[in-house]
């Protein structure tokens, strides 16, 4: 068994079972790039501050870059007995360049490393996720633009309500995703704070320059309180919450895709590439990818639950419990990115079945509200107008007619206020186009929003 | 049984059991102020846009204000059969001023009302919570200022680590709370979007002016997509997450207060007003308020879990499930505000026991790291310095001495690099003051942070 | 401010804010019956053991019964300053019969009371919930019996799969509920252990007889370790888990009711009493009760999350955090009972639309698997049979025919193994009746299960 | 790209991204043993029922056993394109023995396989977990037996309460673990139901014998409703709940180990093998294994949250979301087993520091309750006795004496009822031994419970 970095005063070595129980190298090796990046910045600063010699730092940096390549080429042997990525790299460093390698740990602690690695990692992943969200957003805008003539019922309580443009419906997801992006950006501001230089929790007596590492690593500023810094895992919880919110939106989309793929709705064709068959029922075409997207929300909610449970009631400052923050974090990142990529591709090839959506508009007296609004505009108090409209629906139902099929004469029997212009109002297309209020479903509005969305997306792309 | 607002075409009335099952008036009556505020803005705009007459709007507004007073004076009879706060108020309005009251619902739906009420409510509560957080923050800064001479061990793994200023420890909480405030502010930006004018989900054909209600209600802007607007409960989930994060911090504080109140630590006296006795063990002085604070995190985590579960996989747009958003929201608000108030008062009167904290500094070779750092500064690679320091500790342990009690001669046996200046380094006070890195525990640093915190708090107060 | 029961050595009284923060009387007054029941058993035992006099116990018991009536008649004044139900009752007792009332607390502590009350409460609620589950189960069996001729597609992936009897589908819920009942019964075994007699956690030196109170209160046995007993809240967590599992089943039923109520499926009519209208769209008939049932799962999941979070990492024995166990418990009980009652009534009046279910059987080549099975039975390896069956489907699709409409000649072109008996196999009814395996959908099987279910339910009713 | 088992009618093959998104082989390969076991039972039954030939079944079984060996020797190539463990094995089977291998899927579906594999897996893991719990229980009993003379304070609110035997405290964990075992056993009854024979959800038309496979696979009985069977994941949720409850207990133990390892308590020495040092603070001895145990509860709570979220609102019968049940299940099993093993070993070598526990008994007037009980026994109403006891404590505090140090004279000033026998009562040992009530801390009681526990454990071992 290898000697531990902290083993000086211990009489017995760690038991094998404890070593296995407590190692993190099996999952934190994923942070090797960030660990090396953080070490290089640290060592550069140490030399600048004359805490170590320039030639020492050069030697260390050169060796660290070699180690990075060894890992990338899968030639690096990770050892469980060295516990974590930080010590695995340090051990290899000393192996390569001798005891001078030990200078890398001057004026820093593992707490520093854990935090700088995790923050660099999340920062990079947030940026990737924002890009992936924009890709998906783009598909919603594309599909909205391509389906400007398609009308479907807006469902409330899973019942057909008012007619809306499919484009308007798709842009609702654009808005959700925009909020998600905002949340990730806000989270990023809190992630992007330099923890390096807090030592084991009290700071350090070495004349380090935290502004220097802040700059080298692209952080916005250095953290202000060393105890808070090593105790803090807020940024992981917030990140996983942002992911939960995003997954919640994707689960709603997935639910609609599953519903719309059913024979009963038959509103969408997700394409052979994104559906599967049954091993026993040859006629099936299953929206598995949508179902899995819906199911994968469970992992991310679970991970949020984990990180919050983990941090409940922990006294300051570092407690080993906190090592359990990594796996929910990594699993969340993988799940979210996988779902975004998949859904972008799936949406790209999805075909919306306009004719079936249109069929769903009939039989539900879907413009009844428009009659009520029509009457209210002519001066009838809304509650009365609502009642008259109800009676017209009852009449149409009895006559087995659509509202559009009623004649002006028939309609006028219910109120003197009804004039010829009602005939536009009760048409589905007329109803849609009448919704001119800002944010409403009229095609004029929707086109404006598409233009705006495209502008926003191209601005995002430039950032 | 009362006739329902939507009852026109129904043959049978709602069963009593269903009525009870689905009513929300028992909890959403809490939103009466917001509901009336939203209605007044809506009606004002309707009149401005000539959708209703000015004199109609005046009449309605006057009556609404009377209703508000009736409710405040507990003279208003809430009826379960009118389901919710919106219809209870509307019914009373019509009762008071006749069918003209029905005009209030022109160009809006209950979805509009639910959303505008909830958003106004959360906005107002966020502002209150931010104020309460600032009050608590102020107490941390006050206590930090009052305890600048107190040193205690920084615990990691619940083991005594390096010596730090109590003030530095207290300011760690200041930093946590500052992040909480930032999160609430970010959340507020997403809450503060005007939903009014989305109708049942497709917008409206009335020539409403959403900018007008936006201005009247102090929103930042109007929402951009009517379907998204009525489908969205993100802002509740985000708000409860912000509360969860805050409660997590308070649970950590509570844990420390509980620990520090124990005879074993004996670091704090919370005062008779905030401790209780036992019905059977007369000598007990229990930190119940801290324990309850720690326990109350469970409610807020539970509420976050609720709202996320609720929204999983719901297709667009409104589904009745969403009515279940209110109770977790209200319970969260009450819990968080109660905990903030209580802890502010409790912290105000808490007495920190400097002498006991000091005692905890001895016996743990708590400045061993400082020796390692000292040697590293003299040029020894850190890993070696760490080992030498370990040997000195072993020696002191054997001799049954504190590090401070070792003579220069004894120390120099371990390394030629050790000079007279080591004697300052191994003193607790010297160790603290040596941590001059930005964010470290030296009193110079901590005083700077206190000044900064006071500036930030006074700036917050002005906003 | 009232003097506290434990106030002897305290110099200052509890602050008003702390009193409000820590009181539980506002919610635990609900346990008054259990508290009095427990006290009567305790006092009876004390007298039997000659720890107090028989006439003292008689006086106390008489007064306790009067107090119970005062509470029932709402003549009892609950006071926040007396903190909880236990002290409120004790104070009143002493008020009524003088200091002898104080003897009630001989040989017991509040921990004893909290636990005995909660356990009696949960025991009683479990029994009620089991009854309510049986009521709902009965409705499933009734509906199964009434709909024995109705066939619908079994959906997998929300796609029409094989034809099954509606009765078979309904009995799936019967099985789920049966498991729920088993879980509640198992939980009850662990609830039904007598905690009384553990004192504050170490037992008592009074010669109490725990078997006596066990018998008086109908517990199965006395708990074996006083420390465990006062530290334990497992039984609440387990109870809420059982409720979560039940609610999960109800949420699945609710989802199906919502889907089936849509125009797209149109499989069910829930009745006017259990649906509602829209304030703005007169044609709507919304399955609100099903949606709310689906939504209410969120509360119970949230409550489970709460109780588990609460107990995480609490050291033994009692900690005040544990007071936070009550509200999630009460809310869970109310939610679960409300949902069971509502759904029982709703299911009672629900009408299943057999003709629409039948329509859903066509167009999906729903008996394709039966052809594969047919061929496999004739000796073709199943994977090949599956492929042949796929080709027949493709042919039928191209010819725009149902499988039932294909002639024997057409079918025989695909395999020599196909004989005249295939014509029964490809009929929907034939397919259903062929599923003769135990647990399958053939009407013979289903009838057998209905008979069995009725037997089980009548046996349950007798218990 | 490989041809899919269900690919017959599809024009385009699954996209690479979808294939990767939906594969489960990367984690469900873990079920290979169970899958093969289930297949062998199925095929044996098919031959017995003459659905396939005996020689066919022999050939298949032989090949399956070879495949099992290939997997064990890591010579089996798992392919992502074959999606899952079931198809990977089937493909290899056909590769080995030709199209006859395809007969294995006669009269069953993948749903059958998924369920039978998972149930066999959980059954086996429950049995292992029960054994591991018993191992840990044994250590508690051993330590209880070895520490019968050690007294420590029972903490409530983290305050020293009454004196109790350490053995009694340790046996509290024995009781918790016993309940855990009961819950696992109850869960096992619901797991141990044979799902095989439900086909895709409607049963099968083949003359299968489900009793036969029930017997071959050691299940208790066959499931009663094919739709319920394929829709059900209750047993996973219940299993993870049982694990959550167990982890909650371990987190409480871990909290105590962390506290007791602190210098402030200093009640336990966990041994060098189970503690670690700091990379920067040489004097530290950290109870990392206890902290990690406490932290790992977060994973299991998170996994429970996942499975419950997953199943919320899913309509019957199978939905692909349900594939997401595996990873939380596997992670829970690994975590729970790891924690049980680790804690068993750690407890085995732990040393309790009797002298420090004893020290904690002084200074807290820890036998004050005993005085109150003493007086109550002499006839004083308990509330008054409590007050007198409080006054004696106040007196002792003022005189700076322990209760044991007060003279009879001093004591008698507070009440005439006090006689010489009070002197035993106020001694710590006397207090402990006086707690003779069933379940109390007297050594007589505790010894009885140790004997009982040993009997229970040896009975368990025999099962």
PDB file of C-alpha atoms in Angstrom, chain C residues 187-346:
ATOM      1  CA  UNK C 187     -46.401  -0.595   8.353  1.00  0.00           C
ATOM      2  CA  UNK C 188     -49.100  -0.941  10.990  1.00  0.00           C
ATOM      3  CA  UNK C 189     -47.182  -3.800  12.623  1.00  0.00           C
ATOM      4  CA  UNK C 190     -44.280  -1.435  13.194  1.00  0.00           C
ATOM      5  CA  UNK C 191     -46.508   1.438  14.297  1.00  0.00           C
ATOM      6  CA  UNK C 192     -48.397  -0.664  16.766  1.00  0.00           C
ATOM      7  CA  UNK C 193     -45.642  -0.883  19.380  1.00  0.00           C
ATOM      8  CA  UNK C 194     -46.176   0.759  22.744  1.00  0.00           C
ATOM      9  CA  UNK C 195     -43.730   3.608  23.411  1.00  0.00           C
ATOM     10  CA  UNK C 196     -45.262   4.556  26.757  1.00  0.00           C
ATOM     11  CA  UNK C 197     -42.887   4.008  29.648  1.00  0.00           C
ATOM     12  CA  UNK C 198     -39.644   5.158  28.076  1.00  0.00           C
ATOM     13  CA  UNK C 199     -39.573   8.359  30.054  1.00  0.00           C
ATOM     14  CA  UNK C 200     -37.285  10.995  28.697  1.00  0.00           C
ATOM     15  CA  UNK C 201     -35.246   8.224  27.086  1.00  0.00           C
ATOM     16  CA  UNK C 202     -33.732   6.050  29.790  1.00  0.00           C
ATOM     17  CA  UNK C 203     -36.819   4.381  31.205  1.00  0.00           C
ATOM     18  CA  UNK C 204     -38.148   5.105  34.672  1.00  0.00           C
ATOM     19  CA  UNK C 205     -37.516   4.009  38.200  1.00  0.00           C
ATOM     20  CA  UNK C 206     -41.228   3.818  38.996  1.00  0.00           C
ATOM     21  CA  UNK C 207     -42.580   0.279  39.094  1.00  0.00           C
ATOM     22  CA  UNK C 208     -44.729   0.797  36.020  1.00  0.00           C
ATOM     23  CA  UNK C 209     -46.322  -2.033  34.082  1.00  0.00           C
ATOM     24  CA  UNK C 210     -45.837  -1.504  30.384  1.00  0.00           C
ATOM     25  CA  UNK C 211     -47.758  -4.641  29.490  1.00  0.00           C
ATOM     26  CA  UNK C 212     -50.757  -3.100  31.161  1.00  0.00           C
ATOM     27  CA  UNK C 213     -50.734   0.067  29.018  1.00  0.00           C
ATOM     28  CA  UNK C 214     -49.918  -2.062  25.983  1.00  0.00           C
ATOM     29  CA  UNK C 215     -53.106  -3.997  26.612  1.00  0.00           C
ATOM     30  CA  UNK C 216     -55.221  -0.975  27.497  1.00  0.00           C
ATOM     31  CA  UNK C 217     -54.211   0.838  24.348  1.00  0.00           C
ATOM     32  CA  UNK C 218     -54.411  -2.174  22.078  1.00  0.00           C
ATOM     33  CA  UNK C 219     -50.732  -2.204  21.160  1.00  0.00           C
ATOM     34  CA  UNK C 220     -49.095  -5.454  20.121  1.00  0.00           C
ATOM     35  CA  UNK C 221     -46.136  -5.193  22.442  1.00  0.00           C
ATOM     36  CA  UNK C 222     -43.978  -2.730  24.353  1.00  0.00           C
ATOM     37  CA  UNK C 223     -40.889  -1.254  22.725  1.00  0.00           C
ATOM     38  CA  UNK C 224     -37.586  -2.811  23.771  1.00  0.00           C
ATOM     39  CA  UNK C 225     -35.154   0.084  24.006  1.00  0.00           C
ATOM     40  CA  UNK C 226     -36.049   3.408  25.549  1.00  0.00           C
ATOM     41  CA  UNK C 227     -33.389   5.375  23.645  1.00  0.00           C
ATOM     42  CA  UNK C 228     -34.437   3.983  20.301  1.00  0.00           C
ATOM     43  CA  UNK C 229     -38.068   4.614  21.138  1.00  0.00           C
ATOM     44  CA  UNK C 230     -37.718   8.331  21.766  1.00  0.00           C
ATOM     45  CA  UNK C 231     -35.340   8.764  18.816  1.00  0.00           C
ATOM     46  CA  UNK C 232     -37.452   6.919  16.298  1.00  0.00           C
ATOM     47  CA  UNK C 233     -39.577   8.462  13.552  1.00  0.00           C
ATOM     48  CA  UNK C 234     -39.235   5.580  11.090  1.00  0.00           C
ATOM     49  CA  UNK C 235     -42.891   4.758  11.343  1.00  0.00           C
ATOM     50  CA  UNK C 236     -43.877   8.195  10.056  1.00  0.00           C
ATOM     51  CA  UNK C 237     -41.501   7.955   7.121  1.00  0.00           C
ATOM     52  CA  UNK C 238     -42.744   4.472   6.300  1.00  0.00           C
ATOM     53  CA  UNK C 239     -46.354   5.566   6.553  1.00  0.00           C
ATOM     54  CA  UNK C 240     -45.758   8.505   4.197  1.00  0.00           C
ATOM     55  CA  UNK C 241     -43.931   6.216   1.819  1.00  0.00           C
ATOM     56  CA  UNK C 242     -46.946   3.880   1.740  1.00  0.00           C
ATOM     57  CA  UNK C 243     -49.052   6.931   0.967  1.00  0.00           C
ATOM     58  CA  UNK C 244     -46.637   7.994  -1.771  1.00  0.00           C
ATOM     59  CA  UNK C 245     -46.919   4.629  -3.391  1.00  0.00           C
ATOM     60  CA  UNK C 246     -50.706   4.783  -3.229  1.00  0.00           C
ATOM     61  CA  UNK C 247     -50.729   8.296  -4.655  1.00  0.00           C
ATOM     62  CA  UNK C 248     -48.453   7.149  -7.444  1.00  0.00           C
ATOM     63  CA  UNK C 249     -51.093   4.617  -8.424  1.00  0.00           C
ATOM     64  CA  UNK C 250     -53.825   7.220  -8.209  1.00  0.00           C
ATOM     65  CA  UNK C 251     -51.754   9.581 -10.352  1.00  0.00           C
ATOM     66  CA  UNK C 252     -51.570   6.926 -13.032  1.00  0.00           C
ATOM     67  CA  UNK C 253     -55.325   6.426 -12.878  1.00  0.00           C
ATOM     68  CA  UNK C 254     -55.765  10.190 -12.995  1.00  0.00           C
ATOM     69  CA  UNK C 255     -53.555  10.430 -16.057  1.00  0.00           C
ATOM     70  CA  UNK C 256     -55.676   7.819 -17.782  1.00  0.00           C
ATOM     71  CA  UNK C 257     -58.885   9.604 -16.807  1.00  0.00           C
ATOM     72  CA  UNK C 258     -57.517  12.867 -18.170  1.00  0.00           C
ATOM     73  CA  UNK C 259     -56.419  11.192 -21.404  1.00  0.00           C
ATOM     74  CA  UNK C 260     -59.632   9.257 -21.756  1.00  0.00           C
ATOM     75  CA  UNK C 261     -61.682  12.401 -21.186  1.00  0.00           C
ATOM     76  CA  UNK C 262     -59.990  14.149 -24.089  1.00  0.00           C
ATOM     77  CA  UNK C 263     -61.870  14.430 -27.365  1.00  0.00           C
ATOM     78  CA  UNK C 264     -59.015  12.502 -28.956  1.00  0.00           C
ATOM     79  CA  UNK C 265     -59.573   9.382 -26.862  1.00  0.00           C
ATOM     80  CA  UNK C 266     -63.141   9.980 -25.695  1.00  0.00           C
ATOM     81  CA  UNK C 267     -63.187   6.718 -23.743  1.00  0.00           C
ATOM     82  CA  UNK C 268     -64.917   7.943 -20.601  1.00  0.00           C
ATOM     83  CA  UNK C 269     -67.640  10.232 -19.337  1.00  0.00           C
ATOM     84  CA  UNK C 270     -66.851  11.289 -15.789  1.00  0.00           C
ATOM     85  CA  UNK C 271     -70.203  12.930 -15.261  1.00  0.00           C
ATOM     86  CA  UNK C 272     -71.155  16.556 -14.737  1.00  0.00           C
ATOM     87  CA  UNK C 273     -70.676  16.247 -10.989  1.00  0.00           C
ATOM     88  CA  UNK C 274     -67.007  15.566 -11.403  1.00  0.00           C
ATOM     89  CA  UNK C 275     -66.108  17.859 -14.255  1.00  0.00           C
ATOM     90  CA  UNK C 276     -66.096  21.633 -14.499  1.00  0.00           C
ATOM     91  CA  UNK C 277     -66.408  24.308 -17.140  1.00  0.00           C
ATOM     92  CA  UNK C 278     -64.277  27.226 -18.193  1.00  0.00           C
ATOM     93  CA  UNK C 279     -65.010  30.807 -17.200  1.00  0.00           C
ATOM     94  CA  UNK C 280     -64.287  31.795 -20.762  1.00  0.00           C
ATOM     95  CA  UNK C 281     -64.707  28.775 -23.018  1.00  0.00           C
ATOM     96  CA  UNK C 282     -68.306  27.556 -22.748  1.00  0.00           C
ATOM     97  CA  UNK C 283     -67.777  24.284 -24.568  1.00  0.00           C
ATOM     98  CA  UNK C 284     -65.196  22.902 -22.140  1.00  0.00           C
ATOM     99  CA  UNK C 285     -65.819  19.958 -19.818  1.00  0.00           C
ATOM    100  CA  UNK C 286     -62.689  19.621 -17.756  1.00  0.00           C
ATOM    101  CA  UNK C 287     -61.601  16.563 -15.768  1.00  0.00           C
ATOM    102  CA  UNK C 288     -60.439  18.788 -12.905  1.00  0.00           C
ATOM    103  CA  UNK C 289     -60.853  16.183 -10.205  1.00  0.00           C
ATOM    104  CA  UNK C 290     -58.560  13.815 -12.043  1.00  0.00           C
ATOM    105  CA  UNK C 291     -56.069  16.600 -12.662  1.00  0.00           C
ATOM    106  CA  UNK C 292     -56.111  17.590  -9.005  1.00  0.00           C
ATOM    107  CA  UNK C 293     -55.628  13.985  -7.969  1.00  0.00           C
ATOM    108  CA  UNK C 294     -52.627  13.850 -10.258  1.00  0.00           C
ATOM    109  CA  UNK C 295     -51.376  17.125  -8.831  1.00  0.00           C
ATOM    110  CA  UNK C 296     -51.837  16.130  -5.233  1.00  0.00           C
ATOM    111  CA  UNK C 297     -49.188  13.457  -5.538  1.00  0.00           C
ATOM    112  CA  UNK C 298     -46.786  16.403  -5.366  1.00  0.00           C
ATOM    113  CA  UNK C 299     -47.770  17.184  -1.767  1.00  0.00           C
ATOM    114  CA  UNK C 300     -47.264  13.633  -0.610  1.00  0.00           C
ATOM    115  CA  UNK C 301     -43.938  13.196  -2.389  1.00  0.00           C
ATOM    116  CA  UNK C 302     -42.948  16.541  -0.861  1.00  0.00           C
ATOM    117  CA  UNK C 303     -43.966  15.344   2.579  1.00  0.00           C
ATOM    118  CA  UNK C 304     -41.939  12.171   2.202  1.00  0.00           C
ATOM    119  CA  UNK C 305     -38.991  14.282   1.206  1.00  0.00           C
ATOM    120  CA  UNK C 306     -39.561  16.441   4.293  1.00  0.00           C
ATOM    121  CA  UNK C 307     -39.620  13.670   6.850  1.00  0.00           C
ATOM    122  CA  UNK C 308     -36.550  12.007   5.347  1.00  0.00           C
ATOM    123  CA  UNK C 309     -34.640  15.286   5.212  1.00  0.00           C
ATOM    124  CA  UNK C 310     -35.682  16.011   8.775  1.00  0.00           C
ATOM    125  CA  UNK C 311     -34.208  12.832  10.189  1.00  0.00           C
ATOM    126  CA  UNK C 312     -30.973  12.872   8.208  1.00  0.00           C
ATOM    127  CA  UNK C 313     -27.971  12.874  10.489  1.00  0.00           C
ATOM    128  CA  UNK C 314     -29.755  13.630  13.763  1.00  0.00           C
ATOM    129  CA  UNK C 315     -27.808  12.247  16.701  1.00  0.00           C
ATOM    130  CA  UNK C 316     -29.739  10.292  19.320  1.00  0.00           C
ATOM    131  CA  UNK C 317     -31.979  10.826  21.139  1.00  0.00           C
ATOM    132  CA  UNK C 318     -34.713  13.463  20.941  1.00  0.00           C
ATOM    133  CA  UNK C 319     -34.002  16.677  19.040  1.00  0.00           C
ATOM    134  CA  UNK C 320     -36.516  19.455  18.728  1.00  0.00           C
ATOM    135  CA  UNK C 321     -36.298  19.275  14.944  1.00  0.00           C
ATOM    136  CA  UNK C 322     -38.533  16.249  15.260  1.00  0.00           C
ATOM    137  CA  UNK C 323     -41.502  18.443  16.102  1.00  0.00           C
ATOM    138  CA  UNK C 324     -41.566  19.181  12.390  1.00  0.00           C
ATOM    139  CA  UNK C 325     -42.838  15.649  11.765  1.00  0.00           C
ATOM    140  CA  UNK C 326     -46.482  16.484  12.406  1.00  0.00           C
ATOM    141  CA  UNK C 327     -47.555  18.797   9.632  1.00  0.00           C
ATOM    142  CA  UNK C 328     -46.320  16.644   6.751  1.00  0.00           C
ATOM    143  CA  UNK C 329     -48.015  13.712   8.468  1.00  0.00           C
ATOM    144  CA  UNK C 330     -51.356  15.464   8.857  1.00  0.00           C
ATOM    145  CA  UNK C 331     -51.273  16.906   5.356  1.00  0.00           C
ATOM    146  CA  UNK C 332     -50.517  13.467   3.940  1.00  0.00           C
ATOM    147  CA  UNK C 333     -53.414  11.880   5.789  1.00  0.00           C
ATOM    148  CA  UNK C 334     -55.854  14.553   4.618  1.00  0.00           C
ATOM    149  CA  UNK C 335     -54.655  14.408   1.046  1.00  0.00           C
ATOM    150  CA  UNK C 336     -54.743  10.653   0.758  1.00  0.00           C
ATOM    151  CA  UNK C 337     -58.160  10.278   2.333  1.00  0.00           C
ATOM    152  CA  UNK C 338     -59.576  13.088   0.211  1.00  0.00           C
ATOM    153  CA  UNK C 339     -58.252  11.522  -2.963  1.00  0.00           C
ATOM    154  CA  UNK C 340     -59.562   8.072  -2.091  1.00  0.00           C
ATOM    155  CA  UNK C 341     -63.047   9.333  -1.297  1.00  0.00           C
ATOM    156  CA  UNK C 342     -63.217  11.504  -4.370  1.00  0.00           C
ATOM    157  CA  UNK C 343     -62.018   8.830  -6.737  1.00  0.00           C
ATOM    158  CA  UNK C 344     -64.369   6.243  -5.301  1.00  0.00           C
ATOM    159  CA  UNK C 345     -67.327   8.505  -5.970  1.00  0.00           C
ATOM    160  CA  UNK C 346     -66.052   9.521  -9.371  1.00  0.00           C
TER     161      UNK C 346
END
